[in-house]
Amino acid sequence: MKASTIRTFTTVHTWTGLLAGFALFIAFYAGALTMFHDEIDTWAVPRAEMARADALDRAHVMLADIVARHPAAGESIGVTYPAEHPSHEVAAYWMEKDGSWRTQSLDDTAARDAEDHEHGLADFIYELHYDLGIPAIGIYLMGVVSIIYGLALLTGVLIHLPNLVREMFALRPGHNLKRLWQDAHNVIGILSLPFHIIFAVTGALLCLTLVMLVAFNTVAFDGKLMGAFERMTSALPETKDKGGSAVMLTPAELGARARQAAIAAGAADFEPDYMRYVHYGHQGAAAEVRGTSTKTLGEYGMVALDAVDGHVMKLQVTGARDANHATYSAIFGLHFGTFGSLSLRWLYFLLGLAGAFLFYSGNLLYIETRRKRRQADQPMKVRAMATATVGVCIGSCFAISCTFLGNLLGGLSGIEATSLVQPVCFATFALAILWTFWRKPAKAAVDLLFATAAVSVAVGVLDIAVHHDRLMRMLGEGRYEVLGLDLVAIAMGAGFAWLGVATRRRAVEGDPCSVWSSRRRDPQDVATKAREA
């Protein structure tokens, strides 16, 4: 490959990495935590987790009441099944005639806007992963970021392809920090490349599917694509409202029949989590029960049933589904790592943290490459990148740790924790950025790392101290999710503290001709370092 071609690829790799790096750092860090969504949810809502045994019976009554008061819901109305994590609502969802989505849970007395709800801690961390907490457009922004991310991966592979094997094991610690960062960046990038390809492709598909459908539906498929896509991703065959009235089978009974049919078709198991009726209350009504199966790449499956007599109309579950449904289900499984056991979730967790490091180290390499090695005052672009890297990357870690602590303290003070989650996260994130501007990157990085360490340790220790009775009860039941989260928080606090010590050492003892130095610029010292360089 020509040197000019490699330089072009390197330039593209650098700028695509910088453009997408900040968003991807947050997405990967939050995504790593999201691998334990249900465990975080259980930790964040320290109340009795046991779902009421009559929840589905009450849901059946609620659906009939909703359809009576909102006729548009009769065309299509869905309801979630109870789940093991405590903040999961058994709630109905439907679309009104004006196109707005409405919802009502078992505890609601009236319908509300489906988007008008406060986010629990686990759901908010998940939203940070796929939309950075930006309403409406965040998911499309992350779709574009995923495409740029894919381009960065491609150019990175082309740059390193000639030396792929040699660089795979080249980690050379020493005084040359730039070389060490470069080696670490290359090693992690190469070893985790297959997973990054999966994340980039499936991330772009998940975020931009709606945009692509609307575009192609208009310009190429004469308005027929949307209906075709629904058939490709649903188990329901085309059904017609035959009029008259009919008694609907309950969600509990339809779920049980769907489970029986799925297992009979070859699925290892089938746990319903959502269902929807079409033509509710009329002859010709049907229901689609969605659920998850284990021991398969695509865990999601669907069973369509007649909502009046319960006979199975169509199956799209593992072992009995077509290529469209298998592909669509596999995209979710590959992106979220739901196709394996606990060990695979831990692997995805570590890959998420490694991915965040990959983008952080890319920024450090940019700074090291462009800094002036013989002068104390660094160029504006170097100082700006260092400020942004500390403020956004370390600041987001600090903000997320503060969000966990805010959730814990809010519950103790009698404040509804869900009302604190977003304000605490965004306020502390803004504070971290302002702190970085004020203290400058070298000192701010040390401050924020130690602050994140202290908050993370406090999350684990305080929860153990305050909720020890719940902890002991769950341990007695053989459940370890809460203790596990407390211990991981303490371990991550120790990790941030170690990073803080290393960063402080570099700030105090490192090269004074660097944005990471906190020493006062001694001309003699600078001159000495310059001669050594």
PDB file of C-alpha atoms in Angstrom, residues 152-335:
ATOM      1  CA  ALA A 152     -13.384   4.459  11.522  1.00  0.00           C
ATOM      2  CA  LEU A 153     -13.234   0.676  11.968  1.00  0.00           C
ATOM      3  CA  LEU A 154     -12.744   0.068   8.251  1.00  0.00           C
ATOM      4  CA  THR A 155      -9.912   2.577   7.901  1.00  0.00           C
ATOM      5  CA  GLY A 156      -8.323   1.292  11.121  1.00  0.00           C
ATOM      6  CA  VAL A 157      -8.260  -2.240   9.715  1.00  0.00           C
ATOM      7  CA  LEU A 158      -6.772  -1.061   6.406  1.00  0.00           C
ATOM      8  CA  ILE A 159      -4.055   0.896   8.228  1.00  0.00           C
ATOM      9  CA  HIS A 160      -3.040  -1.970  10.497  1.00  0.00           C
ATOM     10  CA  LEU A 161      -3.683  -4.904   8.149  1.00  0.00           C
ATOM     11  CA  PRO A 162      -0.048  -5.268   6.978  1.00  0.00           C
ATOM     12  CA  ASN A 163       1.156  -5.514  10.599  1.00  0.00           C
ATOM     13  CA  LEU A 164      -1.921  -7.102  12.133  1.00  0.00           C
ATOM     14  CA  VAL A 165      -0.273 -10.134  13.742  1.00  0.00           C
ATOM     15  CA  ARG A 166       2.792  -8.256  14.986  1.00  0.00           C
ATOM     16  CA  GLU A 167       0.729  -5.450  16.565  1.00  0.00           C
ATOM     17  CA  MET A 168      -1.713  -7.870  18.177  1.00  0.00           C
ATOM     18  CA  PHE A 169       0.759  -8.689  20.961  1.00  0.00           C
ATOM     19  CA  ALA A 170       2.821  -5.486  20.955  1.00  0.00           C
ATOM     20  CA  LEU A 171       2.334  -3.803  24.312  1.00  0.00           C
ATOM     21  CA  ARG A 172       5.525  -1.983  25.251  1.00  0.00           C
ATOM     22  CA  PRO A 173       5.418  -0.273  28.656  1.00  0.00           C
ATOM     23  CA  GLY A 174       8.113   2.278  29.357  1.00  0.00           C
ATOM     24  CA  HIS A 175       8.860   5.970  29.390  1.00  0.00           C
ATOM     25  CA  ASN A 176       7.387   6.530  25.933  1.00  0.00           C
ATOM     26  CA  LEU A 177       3.750   7.049  26.897  1.00  0.00           C
ATOM     27  CA  LYS A 178       2.604   7.783  23.367  1.00  0.00           C
ATOM     28  CA  ARG A 179       3.914   4.412  22.203  1.00  0.00           C
ATOM     29  CA  LEU A 180       2.208   2.688  25.132  1.00  0.00           C
ATOM     30  CA  TRP A 181      -1.124   4.395  24.384  1.00  0.00           C
ATOM     31  CA  GLN A 182      -0.722   3.502  20.703  1.00  0.00           C
ATOM     32  CA  ASP A 183       0.003  -0.154  21.530  1.00  0.00           C
ATOM     33  CA  ALA A 184      -2.940  -0.381  23.942  1.00  0.00           C
ATOM     34  CA  HIS A 185      -5.225   1.263  21.380  1.00  0.00           C
ATOM     35  CA  ASN A 186      -4.117  -1.163  18.661  1.00  0.00           C
ATOM     36  CA  VAL A 187      -4.260  -4.311  20.805  1.00  0.00           C
ATOM     37  CA  ILE A 188      -7.760  -3.626  22.135  1.00  0.00           C
ATOM     38  CA  GLY A 189      -8.975  -2.561  18.709  1.00  0.00           C
ATOM     39  CA  ILE A 190      -7.658  -5.698  16.996  1.00  0.00           C
ATOM     40  CA  LEU A 191      -8.743  -8.199  19.647  1.00  0.00           C
ATOM     41  CA  SER A 192     -12.255  -6.795  19.926  1.00  0.00           C
ATOM     42  CA  LEU A 193     -12.656  -6.020  16.222  1.00  0.00           C
ATOM     43  CA  PRO A 194     -15.328  -8.705  15.509  1.00  0.00           C
ATOM     44  CA  PHE A 195     -17.514  -7.368  18.291  1.00  0.00           C
ATOM     45  CA  HIS A 196     -17.024  -3.771  17.178  1.00  0.00           C
ATOM     46  CA  ILE A 197     -18.131  -4.715  13.666  1.00  0.00           C
ATOM     47  CA  ILE A 198     -21.268  -6.282  15.190  1.00  0.00           C
ATOM     48  CA  PHE A 199     -21.953  -3.219  17.340  1.00  0.00           C
ATOM     49  CA  ALA A 200     -21.473  -0.790  14.448  1.00  0.00           C
ATOM     50  CA  VAL A 201     -23.671  -2.667  11.960  1.00  0.00           C
ATOM     51  CA  THR A 202     -26.468  -3.622  14.358  1.00  0.00           C
ATOM     52  CA  GLY A 203     -26.342  -0.207  16.056  1.00  0.00           C
ATOM     53  CA  ALA A 204     -26.865   1.593  12.746  1.00  0.00           C
ATOM     54  CA  LEU A 205     -29.702  -0.770  11.807  1.00  0.00           C
ATOM     55  CA  LEU A 206     -31.475  -0.424  15.148  1.00  0.00           C
ATOM     56  CA  CYS A 207     -31.200   3.375  15.209  1.00  0.00           C
ATOM     57  CA  LEU A 208     -31.937   4.144  11.569  1.00  0.00           C
ATOM     58  CA  THR A 209     -34.458   1.472  10.579  1.00  0.00           C
ATOM     59  CA  LEU A 210     -37.410   3.860  10.785  1.00  0.00           C
ATOM     60  CA  VAL A 211     -35.606   6.553   8.782  1.00  0.00           C
ATOM     61  CA  MET A 212     -34.647   4.082   6.051  1.00  0.00           C
ATOM     62  CA  LEU A 213     -38.169   2.651   5.928  1.00  0.00           C
ATOM     63  CA  VAL A 214     -39.772   6.075   5.544  1.00  0.00           C
ATOM     64  CA  ALA A 215     -37.272   7.069   2.841  1.00  0.00           C
ATOM     65  CA  PHE A 216     -37.544   3.886   0.768  1.00  0.00           C
ATOM     66  CA  ASN A 217     -41.291   3.695   1.329  1.00  0.00           C
ATOM     67  CA  THR A 218     -41.611   7.082  -0.362  1.00  0.00           C
ATOM     68  CA  VAL A 219     -39.042   6.959  -3.138  1.00  0.00           C
ATOM     69  CA  ALA A 220     -38.967   3.296  -4.185  1.00  0.00           C
ATOM     70  CA  PHE A 221     -41.902   1.242  -2.904  1.00  0.00           C
ATOM     71  CA  ASP A 222     -44.908   3.457  -3.640  1.00  0.00           C
ATOM     72  CA  GLY A 223     -46.066   3.434  -0.025  1.00  0.00           C
ATOM     73  CA  LYS A 224     -46.141  -0.375   0.296  1.00  0.00           C
ATOM     74  CA  LEU A 225     -42.962  -0.941   2.278  1.00  0.00           C
ATOM     75  CA  MET A 226     -44.297  -0.082   5.745  1.00  0.00           C
ATOM     76  CA  GLY A 227     -47.015  -2.726   5.558  1.00  0.00           C
ATOM     77  CA  ALA A 228     -44.605  -5.278   4.154  1.00  0.00           C
ATOM     78  CA  PHE A 229     -42.109  -4.572   6.929  1.00  0.00           C
ATOM     79  CA  GLU A 230     -44.783  -5.112   9.586  1.00  0.00           C
ATOM     80  CA  ARG A 231     -45.609  -8.496   8.060  1.00  0.00           C
ATOM     81  CA  MET A 232     -41.894  -9.360   7.945  1.00  0.00           C
ATOM     82  CA  THR A 233     -41.462  -8.636  11.647  1.00  0.00           C
ATOM     83  CA  SER A 234     -44.806  -9.858  12.986  1.00  0.00           C
ATOM     84  CA  ALA A 235     -46.346 -13.285  13.347  1.00  0.00           C
ATOM     85  CA  LEU A 236     -49.880 -12.037  12.784  1.00  0.00           C
ATOM     86  CA  PRO A 237     -51.369 -12.972   9.426  1.00  0.00           C
ATOM     87  CA  GLU A 238     -53.715 -10.517   7.741  1.00  0.00           C
ATOM     88  CA  THR A 239     -56.926 -10.431   9.772  1.00  0.00           C
ATOM     89  CA  LYS A 240     -60.311  -8.774   9.246  1.00  0.00           C
ATOM     90  CA  ASP A 241     -62.796  -7.364  11.697  1.00  0.00           C
ATOM     91  CA  LYS A 242     -65.890  -9.511  11.159  1.00  0.00           C
ATOM     92  CA  GLY A 243     -68.069  -7.265  13.313  1.00  0.00           C
ATOM     93  CA  GLY A 244     -70.360  -8.372  16.100  1.00  0.00           C
ATOM     94  CA  SER A 245     -69.105  -8.897  19.606  1.00  0.00           C
ATOM     95  CA  ALA A 246     -66.922 -11.630  21.052  1.00  0.00           C
ATOM     96  CA  VAL A 247     -65.485 -12.520  24.432  1.00  0.00           C
ATOM     97  CA  MET A 248     -61.694 -12.185  24.466  1.00  0.00           C
ATOM     98  CA  LEU A 249     -59.450 -14.789  26.031  1.00  0.00           C
ATOM     99  CA  THR A 250     -57.394 -13.264  28.834  1.00  0.00           C
ATOM    100  CA  PRO A 251     -53.714 -12.305  28.464  1.00  0.00           C
ATOM    101  CA  ALA A 252     -52.869 -15.030  30.983  1.00  0.00           C
ATOM    102  CA  GLU A 253     -54.605 -17.744  28.966  1.00  0.00           C
ATOM    103  CA  LEU A 254     -53.234 -16.555  25.632  1.00  0.00           C
ATOM    104  CA  GLY A 255     -49.727 -16.395  27.126  1.00  0.00           C
ATOM    105  CA  ALA A 256     -50.034 -19.941  28.428  1.00  0.00           C
ATOM    106  CA  ARG A 257     -51.223 -21.261  25.051  1.00  0.00           C
ATOM    107  CA  ALA A 258     -48.448 -19.398  23.232  1.00  0.00           C
ATOM    108  CA  ARG A 259     -45.857 -20.883  25.558  1.00  0.00           C
ATOM    109  CA  GLN A 260     -47.218 -24.376  25.041  1.00  0.00           C
ATOM    110  CA  ALA A 261     -47.189 -23.946  21.255  1.00  0.00           C
ATOM    111  CA  ALA A 262     -43.668 -22.498  21.185  1.00  0.00           C
ATOM    112  CA  ILE A 263     -42.206 -25.357  23.214  1.00  0.00           C
ATOM    113  CA  ALA A 264     -44.051 -27.893  21.087  1.00  0.00           C
ATOM    114  CA  ALA A 265     -42.493 -26.271  17.998  1.00  0.00           C
ATOM    115  CA  GLY A 266     -38.968 -26.766  19.323  1.00  0.00           C
ATOM    116  CA  ALA A 267     -38.168 -23.736  21.489  1.00  0.00           C
ATOM    117  CA  ALA A 268     -36.273 -24.673  24.651  1.00  0.00           C
ATOM    118  CA  ASP A 269     -38.629 -22.446  26.619  1.00  0.00           C
ATOM    119  CA  PHE A 270     -40.775 -19.375  26.001  1.00  0.00           C
ATOM    120  CA  GLU A 271     -41.449 -16.582  28.481  1.00  0.00           C
ATOM    121  CA  PRO A 272     -44.126 -14.108  27.308  1.00  0.00           C
ATOM    122  CA  ASP A 273     -43.262 -10.449  27.914  1.00  0.00           C
ATOM    123  CA  TYR A 274     -45.726  -8.557  25.677  1.00  0.00           C
ATOM    124  CA  MET A 275     -48.886  -9.215  23.685  1.00  0.00           C
ATOM    125  CA  ARG A 276     -51.320  -7.223  21.584  1.00  0.00           C
ATOM    126  CA  TYR A 277     -54.863  -7.718  20.448  1.00  0.00           C
ATOM    127  CA  VAL A 278     -56.207  -6.632  17.079  1.00  0.00           C
ATOM    128  CA  HIS A 279     -59.986  -6.092  16.543  1.00  0.00           C
ATOM    129  CA  TYR A 280     -60.451  -6.374  20.297  1.00  0.00           C
ATOM    130  CA  GLY A 281     -63.944  -7.479  21.323  1.00  0.00           C
ATOM    131  CA  HIS A 282     -65.052  -8.357  17.782  1.00  0.00           C
ATOM    132  CA  GLN A 283     -65.385 -11.541  15.776  1.00  0.00           C
ATOM    133  CA  GLY A 284     -62.127 -12.067  13.921  1.00  0.00           C
ATOM    134  CA  ALA A 285     -60.026 -10.736  16.792  1.00  0.00           C
ATOM    135  CA  ALA A 286     -56.485 -12.093  17.023  1.00  0.00           C
ATOM    136  CA  ALA A 287     -53.585 -11.778  19.426  1.00  0.00           C
ATOM    137  CA  GLU A 288     -49.817 -11.840  19.032  1.00  0.00           C
ATOM    138  CA  VAL A 289     -47.804 -12.961  22.056  1.00  0.00           C
ATOM    139  CA  ARG A 290     -44.108 -11.982  22.072  1.00  0.00           C
ATOM    140  CA  GLY A 291     -41.674 -13.776  24.312  1.00  0.00           C
ATOM    141  CA  THR A 292     -38.085 -14.832  24.813  1.00  0.00           C
ATOM    142  CA  SER A 293     -36.427 -18.218  24.534  1.00  0.00           C
ATOM    143  CA  THR A 294     -33.021 -19.291  25.792  1.00  0.00           C
ATOM    144  CA  LYS A 295     -30.316 -21.326  24.023  1.00  0.00           C
ATOM    145  CA  THR A 296     -30.782 -19.482  20.741  1.00  0.00           C
ATOM    146  CA  LEU A 297     -29.111 -16.560  18.944  1.00  0.00           C
ATOM    147  CA  GLY A 298     -32.383 -14.732  18.354  1.00  0.00           C
ATOM    148  CA  GLU A 299     -34.171 -14.933  21.688  1.00  0.00           C
ATOM    149  CA  TYR A 300     -37.325 -13.094  20.638  1.00  0.00           C
ATOM    150  CA  GLY A 301     -40.195 -15.079  19.144  1.00  0.00           C
ATOM    151  CA  MET A 302     -43.876 -14.526  18.461  1.00  0.00           C
ATOM    152  CA  VAL A 303     -46.998 -16.653  18.417  1.00  0.00           C
ATOM    153  CA  ALA A 304     -50.217 -15.508  16.740  1.00  0.00           C
ATOM    154  CA  LEU A 305     -53.465 -16.876  18.124  1.00  0.00           C
ATOM    155  CA  ASP A 306     -57.168 -16.469  17.607  1.00  0.00           C
ATOM    156  CA  ALA A 307     -58.214 -14.240  20.520  1.00  0.00           C
ATOM    157  CA  VAL A 308     -61.648 -15.910  20.738  1.00  0.00           C
ATOM    158  CA  ASP A 309     -60.967 -19.647  20.642  1.00  0.00           C
ATOM    159  CA  GLY A 310     -57.186 -19.588  21.213  1.00  0.00           C
ATOM    160  CA  HIS A 311     -56.104 -21.749  18.276  1.00  0.00           C
ATOM    161  CA  VAL A 312     -52.602 -21.067  16.980  1.00  0.00           C
ATOM    162  CA  MET A 313     -52.589 -19.186  13.693  1.00  0.00           C
ATOM    163  CA  LYS A 314     -48.855 -18.810  13.089  1.00  0.00           C
ATOM    164  CA  LEU A 315     -45.528 -19.324  14.832  1.00  0.00           C
ATOM    165  CA  GLN A 316     -42.305 -17.353  14.563  1.00  0.00           C
ATOM    166  CA  VAL A 317     -40.145 -18.882  17.291  1.00  0.00           C
ATOM    167  CA  THR A 318     -36.727 -20.471  17.311  1.00  0.00           C
ATOM    168  CA  GLY A 319     -36.780 -23.627  15.247  1.00  0.00           C
ATOM    169  CA  ALA A 320     -39.953 -22.606  13.393  1.00  0.00           C
ATOM    170  CA  ARG A 321     -39.441 -19.222  11.804  1.00  0.00           C
ATOM    171  CA  ASP A 322     -38.521 -17.816   8.431  1.00  0.00           C
ATOM    172  CA  ALA A 323     -35.314 -16.039   7.455  1.00  0.00           C
ATOM    173  CA  ASN A 324     -36.765 -12.532   7.910  1.00  0.00           C
ATOM    174  CA  HIS A 325     -37.769 -13.143  11.506  1.00  0.00           C
ATOM    175  CA  ALA A 326     -34.588 -15.058  12.295  1.00  0.00           C
ATOM    176  CA  THR A 327     -32.459 -12.175  10.976  1.00  0.00           C
ATOM    177  CA  TYR A 328     -34.471  -9.488  12.751  1.00  0.00           C
ATOM    178  CA  SER A 329     -34.337 -11.368  16.032  1.00  0.00           C
ATOM    179  CA  ALA A 330     -30.622 -12.117  15.651  1.00  0.00           C
ATOM    180  CA  ILE A 331     -29.826  -8.397  15.290  1.00  0.00           C
ATOM    181  CA  PHE A 332     -31.130  -7.796  18.804  1.00  0.00           C
ATOM    182  CA  GLY A 333     -29.359 -10.848  20.192  1.00  0.00           C
ATOM    183  CA  LEU A 334     -26.003  -9.899  18.689  1.00  0.00           C
ATOM    184  CA  HIS A 335     -26.159  -6.261  19.751  1.00  0.00           C
TER     185      HIS A 335
END
